[in-house]
Coordinates of C-alpha atoms and ligand atoms in Angstrom, one line a residue:
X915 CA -40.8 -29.0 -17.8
X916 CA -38.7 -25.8 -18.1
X917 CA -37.8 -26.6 -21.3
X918 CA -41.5 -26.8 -22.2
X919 CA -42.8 -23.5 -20.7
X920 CA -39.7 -21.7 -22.9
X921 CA -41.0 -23.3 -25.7
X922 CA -44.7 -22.4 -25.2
X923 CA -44.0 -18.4 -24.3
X924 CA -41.5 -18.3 -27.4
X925 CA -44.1 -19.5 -29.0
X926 CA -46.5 -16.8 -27.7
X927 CA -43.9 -13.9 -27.5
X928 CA -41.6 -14.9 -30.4
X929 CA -43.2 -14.9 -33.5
X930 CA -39.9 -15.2 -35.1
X931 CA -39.1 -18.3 -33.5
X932 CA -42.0 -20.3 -35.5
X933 CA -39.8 -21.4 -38.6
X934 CA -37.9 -24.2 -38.0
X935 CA -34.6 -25.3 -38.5
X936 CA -35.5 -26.8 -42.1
X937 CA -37.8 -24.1 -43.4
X938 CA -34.7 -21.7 -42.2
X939 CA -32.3 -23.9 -44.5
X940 CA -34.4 -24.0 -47.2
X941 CA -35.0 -20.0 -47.4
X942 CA -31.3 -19.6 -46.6
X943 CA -30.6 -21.8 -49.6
X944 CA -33.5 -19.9 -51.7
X945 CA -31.9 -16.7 -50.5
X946 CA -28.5 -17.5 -51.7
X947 CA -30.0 -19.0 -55.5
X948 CA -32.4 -16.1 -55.5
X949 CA -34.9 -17.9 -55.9
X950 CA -37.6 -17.1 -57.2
X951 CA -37.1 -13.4 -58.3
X952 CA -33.1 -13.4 -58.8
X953 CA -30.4 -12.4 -55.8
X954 CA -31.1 -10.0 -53.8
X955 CA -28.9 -9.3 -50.9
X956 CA -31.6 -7.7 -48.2
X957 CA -33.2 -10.7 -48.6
X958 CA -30.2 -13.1 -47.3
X959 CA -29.2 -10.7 -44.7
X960 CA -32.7 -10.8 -43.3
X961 CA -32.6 -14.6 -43.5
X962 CA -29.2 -14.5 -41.9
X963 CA -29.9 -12.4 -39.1
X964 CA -33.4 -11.7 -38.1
X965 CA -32.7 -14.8 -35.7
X966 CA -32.0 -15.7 -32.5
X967 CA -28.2 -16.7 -32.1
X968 CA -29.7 -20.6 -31.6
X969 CA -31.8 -20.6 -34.7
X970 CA -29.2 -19.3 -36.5
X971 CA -26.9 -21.9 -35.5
X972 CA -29.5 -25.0 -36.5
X973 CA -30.3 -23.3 -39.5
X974 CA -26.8 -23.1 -40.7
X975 CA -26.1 -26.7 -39.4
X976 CA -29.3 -28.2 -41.8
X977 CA -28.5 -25.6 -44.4
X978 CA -24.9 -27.7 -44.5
X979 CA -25.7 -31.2 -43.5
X980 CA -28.5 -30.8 -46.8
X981 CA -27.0 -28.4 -49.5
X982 CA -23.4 -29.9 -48.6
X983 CA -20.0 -27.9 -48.3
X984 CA -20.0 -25.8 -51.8
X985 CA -23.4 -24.3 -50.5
X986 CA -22.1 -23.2 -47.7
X987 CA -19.0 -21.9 -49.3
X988 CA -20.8 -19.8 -51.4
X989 CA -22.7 -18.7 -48.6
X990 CA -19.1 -17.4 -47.0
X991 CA -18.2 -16.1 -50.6
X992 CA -21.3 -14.2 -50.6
X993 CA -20.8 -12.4 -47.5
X994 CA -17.1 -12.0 -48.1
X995 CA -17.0 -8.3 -47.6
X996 CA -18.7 -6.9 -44.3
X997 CA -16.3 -7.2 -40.9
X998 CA -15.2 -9.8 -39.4
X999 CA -17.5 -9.0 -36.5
X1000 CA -20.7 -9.6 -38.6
X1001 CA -19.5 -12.7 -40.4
X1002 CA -17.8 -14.4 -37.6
X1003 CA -21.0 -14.1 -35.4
X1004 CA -23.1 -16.5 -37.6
X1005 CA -21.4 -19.9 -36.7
X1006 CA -21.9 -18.8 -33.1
X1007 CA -24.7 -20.6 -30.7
X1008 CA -24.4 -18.3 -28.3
X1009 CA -23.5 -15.0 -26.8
X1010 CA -20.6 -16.5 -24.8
X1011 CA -19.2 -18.4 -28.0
X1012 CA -19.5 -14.8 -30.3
X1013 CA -17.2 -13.0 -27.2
X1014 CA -15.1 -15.6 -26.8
X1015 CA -14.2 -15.3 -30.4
X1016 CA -14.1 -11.8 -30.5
X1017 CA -11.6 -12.2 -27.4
X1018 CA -9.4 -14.8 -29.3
X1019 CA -9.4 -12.7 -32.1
X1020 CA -8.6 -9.3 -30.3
X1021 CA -5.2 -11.6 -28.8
X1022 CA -4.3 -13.0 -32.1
X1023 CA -0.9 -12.6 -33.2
X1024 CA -2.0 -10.9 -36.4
X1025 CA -4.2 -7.9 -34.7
X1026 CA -4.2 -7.2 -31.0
X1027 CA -7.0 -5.1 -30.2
X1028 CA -6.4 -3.9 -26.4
X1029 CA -9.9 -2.4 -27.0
X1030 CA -12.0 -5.3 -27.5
X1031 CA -10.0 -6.9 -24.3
X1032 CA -11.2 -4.4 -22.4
X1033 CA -14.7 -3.6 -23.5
X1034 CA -15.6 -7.6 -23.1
X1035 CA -14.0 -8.1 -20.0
X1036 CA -14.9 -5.0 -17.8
X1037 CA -18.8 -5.8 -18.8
X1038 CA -19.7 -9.2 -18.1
X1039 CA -20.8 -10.4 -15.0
X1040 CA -19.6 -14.0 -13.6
X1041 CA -21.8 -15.8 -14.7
X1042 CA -20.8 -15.1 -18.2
X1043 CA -17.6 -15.0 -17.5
X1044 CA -17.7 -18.4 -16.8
X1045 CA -19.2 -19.3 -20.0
X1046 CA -17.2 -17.6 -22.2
X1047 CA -14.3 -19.3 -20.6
X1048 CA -16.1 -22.7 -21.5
X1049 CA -16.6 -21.2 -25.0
X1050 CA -13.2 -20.2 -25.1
X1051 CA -11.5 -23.5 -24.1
X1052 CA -13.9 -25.0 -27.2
X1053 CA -12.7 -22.4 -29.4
X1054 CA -8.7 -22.6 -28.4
X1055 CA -8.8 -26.5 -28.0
X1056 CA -5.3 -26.9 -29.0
X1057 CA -4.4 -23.6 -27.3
X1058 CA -4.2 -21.8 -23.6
X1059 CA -7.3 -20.9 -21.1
X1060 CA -8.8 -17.4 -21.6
X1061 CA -7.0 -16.5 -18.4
X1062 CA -3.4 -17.6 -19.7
X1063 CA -3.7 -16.0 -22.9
X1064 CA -4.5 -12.9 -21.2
X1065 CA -1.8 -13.4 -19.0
X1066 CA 0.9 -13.7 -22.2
X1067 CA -0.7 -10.3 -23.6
X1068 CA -0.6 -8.0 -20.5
X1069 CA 1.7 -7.3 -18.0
X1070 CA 1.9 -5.1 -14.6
X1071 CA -1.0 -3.3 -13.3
X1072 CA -3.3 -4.2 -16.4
X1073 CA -2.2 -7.8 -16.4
X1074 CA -3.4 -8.1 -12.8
X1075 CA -6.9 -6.4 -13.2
X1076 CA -7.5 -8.3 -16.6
X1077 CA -6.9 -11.6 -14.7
X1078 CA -8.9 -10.7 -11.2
X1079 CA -12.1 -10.1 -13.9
X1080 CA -10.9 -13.2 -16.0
X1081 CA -11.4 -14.9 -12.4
X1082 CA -14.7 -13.9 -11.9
X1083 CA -14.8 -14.7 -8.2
X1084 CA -17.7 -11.8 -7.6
X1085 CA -20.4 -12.1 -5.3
X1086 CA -23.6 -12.6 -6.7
X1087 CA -25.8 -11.9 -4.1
X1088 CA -27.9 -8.8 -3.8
X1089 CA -26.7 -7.9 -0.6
X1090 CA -25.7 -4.3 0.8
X1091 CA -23.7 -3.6 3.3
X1092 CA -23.2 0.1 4.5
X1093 CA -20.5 -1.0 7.0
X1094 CA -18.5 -2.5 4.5
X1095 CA -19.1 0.1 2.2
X1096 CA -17.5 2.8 4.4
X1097 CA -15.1 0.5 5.1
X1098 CA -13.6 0.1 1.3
X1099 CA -14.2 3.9 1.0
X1100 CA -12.6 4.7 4.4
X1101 CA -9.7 2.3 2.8
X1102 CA -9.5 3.8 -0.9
X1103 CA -10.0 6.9 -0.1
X1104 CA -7.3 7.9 3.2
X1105 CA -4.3 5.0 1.6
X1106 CA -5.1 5.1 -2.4
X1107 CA -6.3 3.0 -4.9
X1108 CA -2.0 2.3 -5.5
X1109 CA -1.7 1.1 -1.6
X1110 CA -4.7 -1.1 -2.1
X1111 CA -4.4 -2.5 -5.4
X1112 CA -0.6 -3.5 -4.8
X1113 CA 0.0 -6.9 -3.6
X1114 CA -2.5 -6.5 -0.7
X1115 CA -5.1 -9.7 -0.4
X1116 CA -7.2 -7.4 0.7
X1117 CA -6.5 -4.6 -2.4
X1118 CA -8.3 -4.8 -6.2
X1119 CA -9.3 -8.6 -5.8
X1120 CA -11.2 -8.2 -2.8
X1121 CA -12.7 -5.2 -2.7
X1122 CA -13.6 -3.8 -6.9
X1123 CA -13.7 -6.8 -8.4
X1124 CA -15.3 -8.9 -5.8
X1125 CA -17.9 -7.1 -4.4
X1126 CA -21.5 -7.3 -6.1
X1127 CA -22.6 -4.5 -8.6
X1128 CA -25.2 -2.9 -5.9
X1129 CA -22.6 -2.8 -3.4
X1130 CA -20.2 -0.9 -5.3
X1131 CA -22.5 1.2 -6.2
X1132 CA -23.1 1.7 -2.7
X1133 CA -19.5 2.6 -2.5
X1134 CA -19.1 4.6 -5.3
X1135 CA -21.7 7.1 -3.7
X1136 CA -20.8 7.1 -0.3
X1137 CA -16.8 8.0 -1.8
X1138 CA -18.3 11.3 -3.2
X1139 CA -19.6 12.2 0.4
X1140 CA -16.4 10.8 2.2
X1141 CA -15.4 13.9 3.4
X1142 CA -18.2 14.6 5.8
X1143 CA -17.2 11.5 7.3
X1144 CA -13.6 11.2 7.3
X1145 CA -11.6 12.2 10.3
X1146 CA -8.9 14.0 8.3
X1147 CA -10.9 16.3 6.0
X1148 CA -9.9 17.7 3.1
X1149 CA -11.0 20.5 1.0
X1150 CA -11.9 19.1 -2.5
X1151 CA -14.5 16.9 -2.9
X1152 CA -13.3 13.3 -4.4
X1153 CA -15.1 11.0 -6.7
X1154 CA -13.7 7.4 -7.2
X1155 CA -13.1 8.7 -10.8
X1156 CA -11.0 11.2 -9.6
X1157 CA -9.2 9.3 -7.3
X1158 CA -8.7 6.9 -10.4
X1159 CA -7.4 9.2 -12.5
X1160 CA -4.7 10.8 -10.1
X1161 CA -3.4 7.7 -9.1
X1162 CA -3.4 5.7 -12.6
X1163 CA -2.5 6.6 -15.9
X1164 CA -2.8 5.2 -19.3
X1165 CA -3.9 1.6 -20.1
X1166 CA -5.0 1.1 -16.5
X1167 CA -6.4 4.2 -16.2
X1168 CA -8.9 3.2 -19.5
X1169 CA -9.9 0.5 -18.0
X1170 CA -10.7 1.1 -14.5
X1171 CA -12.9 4.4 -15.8
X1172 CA -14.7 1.7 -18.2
X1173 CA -15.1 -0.6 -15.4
X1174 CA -16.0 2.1 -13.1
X1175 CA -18.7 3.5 -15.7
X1176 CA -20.3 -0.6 -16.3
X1177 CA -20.6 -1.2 -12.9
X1178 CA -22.6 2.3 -12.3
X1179 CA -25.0 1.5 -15.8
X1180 CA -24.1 -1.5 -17.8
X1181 CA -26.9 -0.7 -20.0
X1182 CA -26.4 2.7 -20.6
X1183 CA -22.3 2.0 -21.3
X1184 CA -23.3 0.1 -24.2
X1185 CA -25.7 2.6 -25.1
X1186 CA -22.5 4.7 -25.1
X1187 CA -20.7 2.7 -26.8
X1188 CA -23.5 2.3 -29.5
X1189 CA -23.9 6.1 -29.8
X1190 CA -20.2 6.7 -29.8
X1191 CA -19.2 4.1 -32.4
X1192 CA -21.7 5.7 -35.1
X1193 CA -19.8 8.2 -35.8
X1194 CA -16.3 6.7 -35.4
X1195 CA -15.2 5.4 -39.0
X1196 CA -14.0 1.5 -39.4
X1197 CA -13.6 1.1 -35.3
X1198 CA -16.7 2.0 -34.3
X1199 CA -18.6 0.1 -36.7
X1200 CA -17.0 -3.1 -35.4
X1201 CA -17.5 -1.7 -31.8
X1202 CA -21.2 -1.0 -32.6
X1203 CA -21.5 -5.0 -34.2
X1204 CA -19.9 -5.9 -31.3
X1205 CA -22.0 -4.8 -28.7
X1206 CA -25.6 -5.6 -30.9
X1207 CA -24.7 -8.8 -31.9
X1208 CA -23.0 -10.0 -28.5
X1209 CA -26.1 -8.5 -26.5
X1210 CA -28.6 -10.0 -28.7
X1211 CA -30.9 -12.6 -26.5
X1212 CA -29.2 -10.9 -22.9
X1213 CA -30.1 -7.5 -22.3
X1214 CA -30.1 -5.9 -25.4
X1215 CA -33.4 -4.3 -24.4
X1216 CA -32.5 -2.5 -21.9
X1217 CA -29.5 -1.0 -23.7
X1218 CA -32.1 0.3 -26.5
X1219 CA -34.2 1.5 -23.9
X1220 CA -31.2 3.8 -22.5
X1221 CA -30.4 4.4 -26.2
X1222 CA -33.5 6.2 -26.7
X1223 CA -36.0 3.8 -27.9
X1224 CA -35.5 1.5 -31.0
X1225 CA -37.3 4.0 -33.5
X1226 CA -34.2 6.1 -32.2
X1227 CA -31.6 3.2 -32.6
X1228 CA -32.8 2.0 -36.0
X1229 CA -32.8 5.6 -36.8
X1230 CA -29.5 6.3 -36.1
X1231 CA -28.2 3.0 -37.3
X1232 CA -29.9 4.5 -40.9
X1233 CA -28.5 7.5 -40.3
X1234 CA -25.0 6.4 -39.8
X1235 CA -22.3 7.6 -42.6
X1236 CA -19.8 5.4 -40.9
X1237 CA -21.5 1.7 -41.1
X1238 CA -21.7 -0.4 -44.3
X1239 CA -25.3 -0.7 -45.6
X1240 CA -24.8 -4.5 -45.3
X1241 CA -24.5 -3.6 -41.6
X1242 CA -27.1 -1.7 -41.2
X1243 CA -29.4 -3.9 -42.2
X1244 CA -28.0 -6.8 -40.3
X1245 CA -28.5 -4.9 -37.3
X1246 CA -31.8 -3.6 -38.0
X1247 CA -32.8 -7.3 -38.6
X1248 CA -30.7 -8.4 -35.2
X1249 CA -32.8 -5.5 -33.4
X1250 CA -36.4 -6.8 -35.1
X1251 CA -34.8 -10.4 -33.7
X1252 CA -33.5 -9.9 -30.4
X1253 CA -35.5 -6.7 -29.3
X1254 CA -39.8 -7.4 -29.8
X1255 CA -40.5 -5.4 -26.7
X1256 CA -38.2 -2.2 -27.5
Ligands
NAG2602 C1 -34.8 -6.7 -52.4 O1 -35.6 -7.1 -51.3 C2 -36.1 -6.0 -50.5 C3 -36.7 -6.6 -49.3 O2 -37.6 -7.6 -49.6 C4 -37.0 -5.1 -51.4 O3 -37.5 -4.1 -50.6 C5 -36.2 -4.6 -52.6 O4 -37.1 -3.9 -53.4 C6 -35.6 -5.8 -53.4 N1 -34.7 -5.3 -54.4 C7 -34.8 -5.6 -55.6 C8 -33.8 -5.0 -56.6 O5 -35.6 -6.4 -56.0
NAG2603 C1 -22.3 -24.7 -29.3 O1 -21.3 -25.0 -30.2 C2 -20.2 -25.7 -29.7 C3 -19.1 -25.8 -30.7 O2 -19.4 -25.2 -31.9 C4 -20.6 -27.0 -29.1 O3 -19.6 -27.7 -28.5 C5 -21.7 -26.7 -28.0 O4 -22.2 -28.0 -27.5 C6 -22.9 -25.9 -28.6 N1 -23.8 -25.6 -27.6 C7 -25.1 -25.7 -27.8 C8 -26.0 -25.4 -26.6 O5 -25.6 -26.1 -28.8
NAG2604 C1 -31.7 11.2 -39.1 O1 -31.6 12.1 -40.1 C2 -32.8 13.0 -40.3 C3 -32.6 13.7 -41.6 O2 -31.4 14.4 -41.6 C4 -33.0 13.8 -39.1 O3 -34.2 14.6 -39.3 C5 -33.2 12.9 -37.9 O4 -33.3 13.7 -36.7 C6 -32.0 12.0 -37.7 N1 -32.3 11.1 -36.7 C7 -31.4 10.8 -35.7 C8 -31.9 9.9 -34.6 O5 -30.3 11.3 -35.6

């Protein structure tokens, strides 16, 4: 019955959902023949990736299953060129499957990218943490868990905040509690984040990474008015940022302010991390793919919305003197895809 009502308001909402899997294969297969006018590569990027990660998925599967393997190798030869993070994306089903590839990618012996570690892991809530786990046990059959390949890659401070978010234990409930708010303030604020986060059950497990995101955020603003309420005052006023960046340094430092920032506005951090990677050469175009391509179908509306609007986004995206034209395009048509009421 659910199934049904998804299917009738794609239907009505979706427009681009209409084709199915076999008219997809055939224009994909059209696309990569150029037929009828002769190749023309805007066309197959738009066949590629004005979809939704699932119709991509079919489509590929019937494109294969029909036009057999040295189809699809020439579709892989044709798209040889743009990053790994646009061409890796299209055998994905899903969101979770796309970061958990970008994850066992990041870890590979051949390219550790602490970056991508972090970015993916201080974002998603438990619930997709849990299924990039699943996607990630698919992806590394022969391989460790998520959790233990982090585990071989990190050490100290960072290995133990990487693995309380691998453990997605958060509460997922709406509910506020002002109490316990001041409590975890009171605690943060008069010991330090060190004291807490050390080998204390009731330190970084219980109290940052457990909590629900409206709670925190609770937290987060009551810390900035602490003083009025603590018993020994002092004279400057503290933010949990501060207090972050006194008492950490470095790696775990980066983290916990990227954390800190997600849990305040996950949206508007990927807006940041849109807006920043524009104009940051090689990296930030992969960062930019990243976050498009793994928000597509979540909420990858709301990010455009803190963004500016999509006329702003696809703007910039044109703009861009950082981003292949390849990947422009592929975004634009991930955008048109993924983001009808931007
Ligand atoms: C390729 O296709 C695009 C989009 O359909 C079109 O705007 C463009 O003119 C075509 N280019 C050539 C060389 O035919
Ligand atoms: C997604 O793909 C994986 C492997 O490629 C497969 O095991 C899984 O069942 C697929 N999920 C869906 C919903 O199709
Ligand atoms: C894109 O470039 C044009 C021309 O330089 C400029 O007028 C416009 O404001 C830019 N748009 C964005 C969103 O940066």
């Amino acid at each position: 019955m659910l199934r049904f009502v998804l299917i009738f308001l794609s239907v009505n909402y979706l427009p681009s959902i209409l084709g199915s899997p076999e008219s997809d294969a055939k224009d994909l297969n059209e696309a990569l023949n150029g037929i009828p006018n002769g190749y023309n590569e805007s066309v197959l990027i738009t066949v590629l990736y004005e979809k939704t990660y699932e119709q991509r998925y079919k489509m590929i599967e019937v494109f294969r299953k029909t036009y057999g393997e040295e189809a699809y190798n020439q579709l892989w030869n044709k798209i040889s060129y743009p990053p790994t993070e646009l061409r890796r994306g299209i055998m994905d089903n899903s969101s979770a499957y796309y970061d958990a590839k970008m994850l066992f990618l990041a870890m590979g012996f051949l390219y550790y990218d602490e970056h991508v570690l972090f970015e993916i892991m201080v974002t998603r809530t438990s619930q997709e943490m849990r299924e990039i786990k699943k996607a990630y046990d698919i992806i590394n059959k022969d391989g460790m868990d998520l959790c233990g390949d982090i585990e071989t890659v990190t050490s100290g401070d960072l290995e133990d905040i990487l693995l309380a978010l691998c453990e997605a234990d958060r509460d997922e409930s709406d509910r506020v509690d002002e109490k316990l708010a001041l409590r975890d303030c009171c605690l943060i604020y008069e010991y330090g984040p060190t004291y807490i986060f050390g080998t204390d059950e009731e330190g970084i497990n219980s109290i940052l990474f457990k909590r629900n995101y409206k709670q925190l955020q609770l937290m987060f603003e009551i810390f900035s008015e602490y003083r009025m309420h603590a018993r020994l005052a002092t004279l400057e006023t503290r933010t949990i940022e501060t207090v972050i960046s006194s008492e950490y340094s470095y790696e775990e430092e980066d983290i916990l302010q990227m954390y800190i920032k997600a849990v305040k506005n996950r949206a508007g951090y990927f807006a940041d991390l849109i807006r920043e990677g524009l104009t940051d050469g090689a990296k930030g175009e992969r960062r930019v793919i990243r976050t498009i391509f793994s928000r597509a179908g979540n909420d990858l509306p709301e990010i455009v919305k803190e963004f500016g609007g999509k006329d702003k986004l696809v703007e910039s995206i044109t703009n861009s003197t950082d981003l292949l034209g390849f990947t422009k395009q592929a975004l634009i048509a991930i955008l048109n895809a993924n983001c009808e009421k931007c």
